[in-house]
Amino acid sequence: MITSFLPNLLAHRQAAPTSSLSIIPKLNHLALLGLFLLAPTNVAAASAKSTHSISETEIPAQTKQLYKDNCAECHGANRTGSMGPALLPDNLSRLRKNKAVDVIKNGRPATQMPAFAAKLNDQQISSLADYVFSKPVVQPEWSLKDIERSHVVYHPNGSLPDKPKFEADLKNLFIVVELGDHSATLLNGDTFEPIHRFKTRFALHGGPKYSPDGRYVYFASRDGWVSKYDIYNMEFVAEIRAAINTRNLAISKDGKYAMVANYLPQSLVLIDTTDLKPVKVFDVESSEGKPSRVSAVYTAPPRNSFIAALKDLKEVWEIPYDQGELTVRKIPVDDYLDDFFFDQSYKHLIGASRDSKDGQVIDLDQGKKIKTIDLAGMPHLGSGITWQYQGKTVMATPNLKDGQVSVIDMTTWDVIKRIKTKGPGFFMRSHQNSKYAWVDVFFGPNKDLMHVINKETLEIEKTLQPIPGKTAAHIEFTKNGSHALMSIWDKDGALIVYDANTLKEVKRLPMKKPSGKYNVHNKTTYATGTSH
Ligand code: DHE
């Protein structure tokens, strides 16, 4: 609901202090994936702003003992996570206390989180919930040694067959992330038949990223786990925990590196994708030593670099990986910029200002701002797409605060149209072979609607309502653009396949809150209609 989810979401666009504490347990093992307790479950749960700002020093000793006796084994003695997720305020900022109490009391279905109602009384459960939301006293650490200790190789590189274990067009496969029970489905994009369903780490975030040949897919979880999955063999091959609180990951154009963006510690972690060994940890701080969380990291293929958005510094970082030294290029900007979009040449970066009043165009070669774009509705640039309109390239972005899609001329950077929608949207998609762009109405009473915009007229051609009352979101097209796949964001949700021309439903697959879906061809070719 807009009233509940938006404050939280907007809060993420604003600076907030990072928590503190100590520790470092050693982690591993995929088999233990179900042991998760209190992290985000759904967008509704994400809705409340964290009300928990007490310090760990205010927590009674009995509560700490209760935690030690009942929780520490899975969640780490110092709450930084172990087999279960980290239970630190920043990791839980998307969760309400009453939901936390409910999970402790009743357990979490489909995981190994047990119910404590028979063992602990209401007061004890409530005090444990206070504890997990309390600010730790000592700054948590996750050093290179901790990262290395977490590293697991299930199948050494080259040990699995190179021939896929199934018949399908390997470029028209989809990975569908199902947040509802922390799973993913490998889907055939021609037949729309699931090929395999498997457990993932808890609470994945950001799009999974493919190797250039599409054989491997890399996932990042909010708890810092990076997993490499071999699609041909349908097996995880390696994992590593890069941080305590991670945002997303990006893969280099040559597929050799993964870069992981983190809030806690404030770092970027470069990983060799062969077996996920860490290569380098970049402490993210200004020249004066002021640290910053990293909002997200992006790959810039034509530049052979990674580009990072920083939460707490007015800088954009570019890290080229083709020049021997991994030197950071720090580009000063005149505002905190979150949520990036790049033109197809990666010469220009469009960033949203934290105060949400505008977007800024940065010329990456010159390293300076060249234009301010009037985007008052808080654009979600990460969801931006481009297409050809009347002989010029335009980009379009939904807005997180206003019910409108902004269409921007990418030569003049003027907003040429604001398409009114039934509410703020989160994800927007198209395909170069489709005359339509799809945008959801993620927030508010009309969350069950999906608009289909005609790219030639810039008007809404049709508004779909697949399941009244259930959030319809996140479209991705098949390789040739013939079909559009939609998510119904519900525990008892679905993936709905539409004919992308007639806009008629052709198939419905039950799924557990399918958050996003990712087509191998569209992603590995950096297609214009989708996120990169
Ligand atoms: Fe996301 C991608 C930031 C909340 C689902 N989200 C991204 C990316 C960024 C981002 C920067 C692009 C990185 C990438 O794909 O590698 N998201 C943020 C936030 O700052 C925000 C508002 C707050 C937060 O807690 O992180 C946020 N995001 C959410 C959610 O609540 C969503 C709806 C549910 C969830 O998964 O937690 C959500 N975000 C997604 C998805 C993508 C994503 C499904 C991948 C989109 C794609 O198709 O590429």
Short mmCIF file of N, CA, C and O in Angstrom, two decimals, residues 157 175 177 184 198 200-201 204-221 225-231 235-240 248-260 271-277 518 524:
data_model
loop_
_atom_site.label_atom_id
_atom_site.label_comp_id
_atom_site.label_asym_id
_atom_site.label_seq_id
_atom_site.Cartn_x
_atom_site.Cartn_y
_atom_site.Cartn_z
N ASN A 157 35.57 -25.53 -10.73
CA ASN A 157 35.40 -25.10 -12.12
C ASN A 157 35.85 -26.20 -13.07
O ASN A 157 36.92 -26.78 -12.90
N ILE A 175 15.24 -17.13 -15.67
CA ILE A 175 15.28 -17.44 -14.24
C ILE A 175 14.20 -16.57 -13.60
O ILE A 175 14.17 -15.34 -13.80
N VAL A 177 12.74 -15.41 -10.03
CA VAL A 177 13.02 -15.42 -8.58
C VAL A 177 11.70 -15.42 -7.83
O VAL A 177 10.85 -14.57 -8.07
N ALA A 184 13.92 -20.29 -6.89
CA ALA A 184 13.96 -19.76 -8.26
C ALA A 184 13.54 -20.88 -9.21
O ALA A 184 13.73 -22.06 -8.91
N PHE A 198 14.51 -24.54 -7.66
CA PHE A 198 15.52 -24.78 -6.62
C PHE A 198 15.48 -23.69 -5.56
O PHE A 198 15.02 -22.57 -5.81
N THR A 200 16.96 -20.87 -3.09
CA THR A 200 18.03 -19.88 -3.16
C THR A 200 18.38 -19.46 -1.74
O THR A 200 17.73 -19.88 -0.79
N ARG A 201 19.34 -18.58 -1.62
CA ARG A 201 19.58 -17.93 -0.35
C ARG A 201 18.36 -17.10 0.02
O ARG A 201 17.54 -16.75 -0.84
N LEU A 204 16.78 -12.66 -1.78
CA LEU A 204 17.62 -12.14 -2.87
C LEU A 204 17.16 -10.73 -3.18
O LEU A 204 15.99 -10.40 -3.01
N HIS A 205 18.08 -9.91 -3.66
CA HIS A 205 17.67 -8.58 -4.12
C HIS A 205 18.52 -8.15 -5.31
O HIS A 205 19.67 -8.53 -5.43
N GLY A 206 17.90 -7.35 -6.17
CA GLY A 206 18.55 -6.95 -7.42
C GLY A 206 18.41 -8.10 -8.41
O GLY A 206 18.16 -9.24 -8.02
N GLY A 207 18.54 -7.78 -9.67
CA GLY A 207 18.40 -8.84 -10.66
C GLY A 207 19.57 -9.81 -10.58
O GLY A 207 20.71 -9.39 -10.42
N PRO A 208 19.30 -11.12 -10.68
CA PRO A 208 20.42 -12.05 -10.87
C PRO A 208 21.13 -11.70 -12.18
O PRO A 208 20.49 -11.20 -13.10
N LYS A 209 22.42 -11.97 -12.27
CA LYS A 209 23.18 -11.58 -13.46
C LYS A 209 23.79 -12.81 -14.11
O LYS A 209 24.27 -13.71 -13.41
N TYR A 210 23.78 -12.82 -15.45
CA TYR A 210 24.28 -13.98 -16.19
C TYR A 210 25.74 -13.80 -16.58
O TYR A 210 26.22 -12.67 -16.77
N SER A 211 26.43 -14.94 -16.80
CA SER A 211 27.73 -14.90 -17.46
C SER A 211 27.45 -14.56 -18.93
O SER A 211 26.34 -14.78 -19.42
N PRO A 212 28.44 -14.04 -19.67
CA PRO A 212 28.17 -13.61 -21.05
C PRO A 212 27.59 -14.72 -21.92
O PRO A 212 26.77 -14.45 -22.81
N ASP A 213 27.98 -15.98 -21.69
CA ASP A 213 27.43 -17.07 -22.51
C ASP A 213 26.10 -17.60 -21.97
O ASP A 213 25.49 -18.49 -22.56
N GLY A 214 25.65 -17.08 -20.86
CA GLY A 214 24.36 -17.47 -20.31
C GLY A 214 24.37 -18.79 -19.56
O GLY A 214 23.32 -19.23 -19.10
N ARG A 215 25.53 -19.40 -19.40
CA ARG A 215 25.54 -20.69 -18.70
C ARG A 215 25.36 -20.53 -17.19
O ARG A 215 24.72 -21.35 -16.54
N TYR A 216 25.98 -19.49 -16.64
CA TYR A 216 25.94 -19.31 -15.18
C TYR A 216 25.08 -18.11 -14.82
O TYR A 216 25.00 -17.13 -15.57
N VAL A 217 24.45 -18.21 -13.65
CA VAL A 217 23.73 -17.05 -13.14
C VAL A 217 24.22 -16.80 -11.72
O VAL A 217 24.47 -17.73 -10.96
N TYR A 218 24.38 -15.52 -11.39
CA TYR A 218 24.90 -15.11 -10.08
C TYR A 218 23.80 -14.39 -9.31
O TYR A 218 23.18 -13.46 -9.82
N PHE A 219 23.58 -14.83 -8.09
CA PHE A 219 22.57 -14.23 -7.24
C PHE A 219 23.24 -13.49 -6.08
O PHE A 219 24.27 -13.96 -5.58
N ALA A 220 22.64 -12.40 -5.62
CA ALA A 220 23.09 -11.75 -4.38
C ALA A 220 21.92 -11.70 -3.41
O ALA A 220 20.80 -11.38 -3.81
N SER A 221 22.18 -12.02 -2.15
CA SER A 221 21.12 -11.92 -1.14
C SER A 221 21.37 -10.68 -0.30
O SER A 221 22.50 -10.19 -0.20
N TRP A 225 25.24 -12.93 0.69
CA TRP A 225 25.67 -14.15 0.01
C TRP A 225 25.65 -13.97 -1.50
O TRP A 225 24.68 -13.46 -2.07
N VAL A 226 26.71 -14.41 -2.13
CA VAL A 226 26.79 -14.45 -3.58
C VAL A 226 26.83 -15.92 -3.97
O VAL A 226 27.64 -16.68 -3.45
N SER A 227 25.93 -16.32 -4.86
CA SER A 227 25.85 -17.73 -5.27
C SER A 227 26.03 -17.82 -6.77
O SER A 227 25.45 -17.03 -7.53
N LYS A 228 26.83 -18.79 -7.19
CA LYS A 228 27.00 -19.05 -8.62
C LYS A 228 26.28 -20.34 -8.97
O LYS A 228 26.54 -21.39 -8.36
N TYR A 229 25.39 -20.26 -9.96
CA TYR A 229 24.55 -21.42 -10.31
C TYR A 229 24.82 -21.80 -11.75
O TYR A 229 24.82 -20.95 -12.65
N ASP A 230 25.06 -23.08 -11.96
CA ASP A 230 25.31 -23.60 -13.31
C ASP A 230 23.96 -24.03 -13.91
O ASP A 230 23.39 -25.05 -13.49
N ILE A 231 23.48 -23.27 -14.85
CA ILE A 231 22.15 -23.55 -15.43
C ILE A 231 22.18 -24.88 -16.19
O ILE A 231 21.24 -25.67 -16.11
N GLU A 235 22.83 -26.82 -10.88
CA GLU A 235 23.51 -27.00 -9.59
C GLU A 235 24.18 -25.69 -9.17
O GLU A 235 24.75 -25.00 -10.01
N PHE A 236 24.16 -25.40 -7.86
CA PHE A 236 25.03 -24.34 -7.37
C PHE A 236 26.45 -24.84 -7.41
O PHE A 236 26.71 -26.00 -7.07
N VAL A 237 27.38 -24.00 -7.86
CA VAL A 237 28.77 -24.46 -7.94
C VAL A 237 29.67 -23.82 -6.88
O VAL A 237 30.66 -24.41 -6.47
N ALA A 238 29.32 -22.61 -6.44
CA ALA A 238 30.13 -21.98 -5.39
C ALA A 238 29.33 -20.87 -4.72
O ALA A 238 28.39 -20.34 -5.30
N GLU A 239 29.73 -20.55 -3.49
CA GLU A 239 29.11 -19.44 -2.76
C GLU A 239 30.15 -18.73 -1.92
O GLU A 239 31.16 -19.32 -1.50
N ILE A 240 29.85 -17.47 -1.62
CA ILE A 240 30.73 -16.72 -0.72
C ILE A 240 29.90 -15.62 -0.09
O ILE A 240 28.96 -15.11 -0.72
N ASN A 248 23.46 -5.35 -4.13
CA ASN A 248 23.31 -6.05 -5.42
C ASN A 248 24.69 -6.43 -5.95
O ASN A 248 25.71 -6.13 -5.31
N LEU A 249 24.71 -7.06 -7.08
CA LEU A 249 26.00 -7.34 -7.72
C LEU A 249 25.91 -7.04 -9.21
O LEU A 249 24.82 -6.97 -9.78
N ALA A 250 27.09 -6.87 -9.81
CA ALA A 250 27.18 -6.65 -11.26
C ALA A 250 28.27 -7.56 -11.80
O ALA A 250 29.21 -7.92 -11.07
N ILE A 251 28.14 -7.93 -13.07
CA ILE A 251 29.13 -8.82 -13.70
C ILE A 251 29.85 -8.04 -14.81
O ILE A 251 29.21 -7.33 -15.59
N SER A 252 31.17 -8.22 -14.88
CA SER A 252 31.95 -7.51 -15.91
C SER A 252 31.57 -8.02 -17.29
O SER A 252 31.07 -9.13 -17.44
N LYS A 253 31.84 -7.20 -18.30
CA LYS A 253 31.49 -7.55 -19.68
C LYS A 253 32.13 -8.88 -20.09
O LYS A 253 31.50 -9.72 -20.74
N ASP A 254 33.39 -9.09 -19.68
CA ASP A 254 34.07 -10.33 -20.04
C ASP A 254 33.67 -11.51 -19.15
O ASP A 254 34.14 -12.63 -19.34
N GLY A 255 32.84 -11.24 -18.16
CA GLY A 255 32.35 -12.31 -17.28
C GLY A 255 33.35 -12.75 -16.23
O GLY A 255 33.07 -13.66 -15.45
N LYS A 256 34.52 -12.09 -16.18
CA LYS A 256 35.55 -12.59 -15.25
C LYS A 256 35.32 -12.15 -13.81
O LYS A 256 35.82 -12.77 -12.88
N TYR A 257 34.64 -11.04 -13.63
CA TYR A 257 34.50 -10.48 -12.28
C TYR A 257 33.04 -10.24 -11.90
O TYR A 257 32.22 -9.87 -12.75
N ALA A 258 32.80 -10.40 -10.61
CA ALA A 258 31.56 -9.91 -10.03
C ALA A 258 31.94 -8.81 -9.05
O ALA A 258 32.92 -8.94 -8.31
N MET A 259 31.21 -7.70 -9.07
CA MET A 259 31.42 -6.66 -8.07
C MET A 259 30.18 -6.60 -7.19
O MET A 259 29.06 -6.57 -7.69
N VAL A 260 30.40 -6.60 -5.87
CA VAL A 260 29.29 -6.64 -4.93
C VAL A 260 29.23 -5.31 -4.16
O VAL A 260 30.24 -4.86 -3.62
N ILE A 271 35.07 -10.00 -6.97
CA ILE A 271 35.16 -11.46 -6.87
C ILE A 271 35.52 -12.04 -8.23
O ILE A 271 35.00 -11.59 -9.26
N ASP A 272 36.40 -13.02 -8.22
CA ASP A 272 36.72 -13.76 -9.45
C ASP A 272 35.58 -14.75 -9.68
O ASP A 272 35.29 -15.59 -8.82
N THR A 273 34.94 -14.67 -10.84
CA THR A 273 33.74 -15.50 -11.04
C THR A 273 34.07 -16.98 -11.28
O THR A 273 33.17 -17.81 -11.22
N THR A 274 35.35 -17.31 -11.52
CA THR A 274 35.68 -18.71 -11.79
C THR A 274 35.16 -19.60 -10.67
O THR A 274 34.45 -20.56 -10.90
N ASP A 275 35.51 -19.21 -9.44
CA ASP A 275 35.05 -20.02 -8.31
C ASP A 275 34.61 -19.15 -7.14
O ASP A 275 34.46 -19.60 -6.02
N LEU A 276 34.41 -17.87 -7.44
CA LEU A 276 33.96 -16.88 -6.45
C LEU A 276 35.00 -16.53 -5.38
O LEU A 276 34.65 -16.11 -4.29
N LYS A 277 36.27 -16.66 -5.71
CA LYS A 277 37.31 -16.21 -4.76
C LYS A 277 37.35 -14.68 -4.75
O LYS A 277 37.29 -14.07 -5.81
N TYR A 518 14.10 -13.04 -15.61
CA TYR A 518 15.27 -12.54 -16.32
C TYR A 518 15.55 -13.43 -17.51
O TYR A 518 15.83 -14.63 -17.33
N THR A 524 21.88 -10.78 -21.59
CA THR A 524 23.29 -10.88 -22.01
C THR A 524 23.58 -10.00 -23.22
O THR A 524 24.74 -9.72 -23.50
#
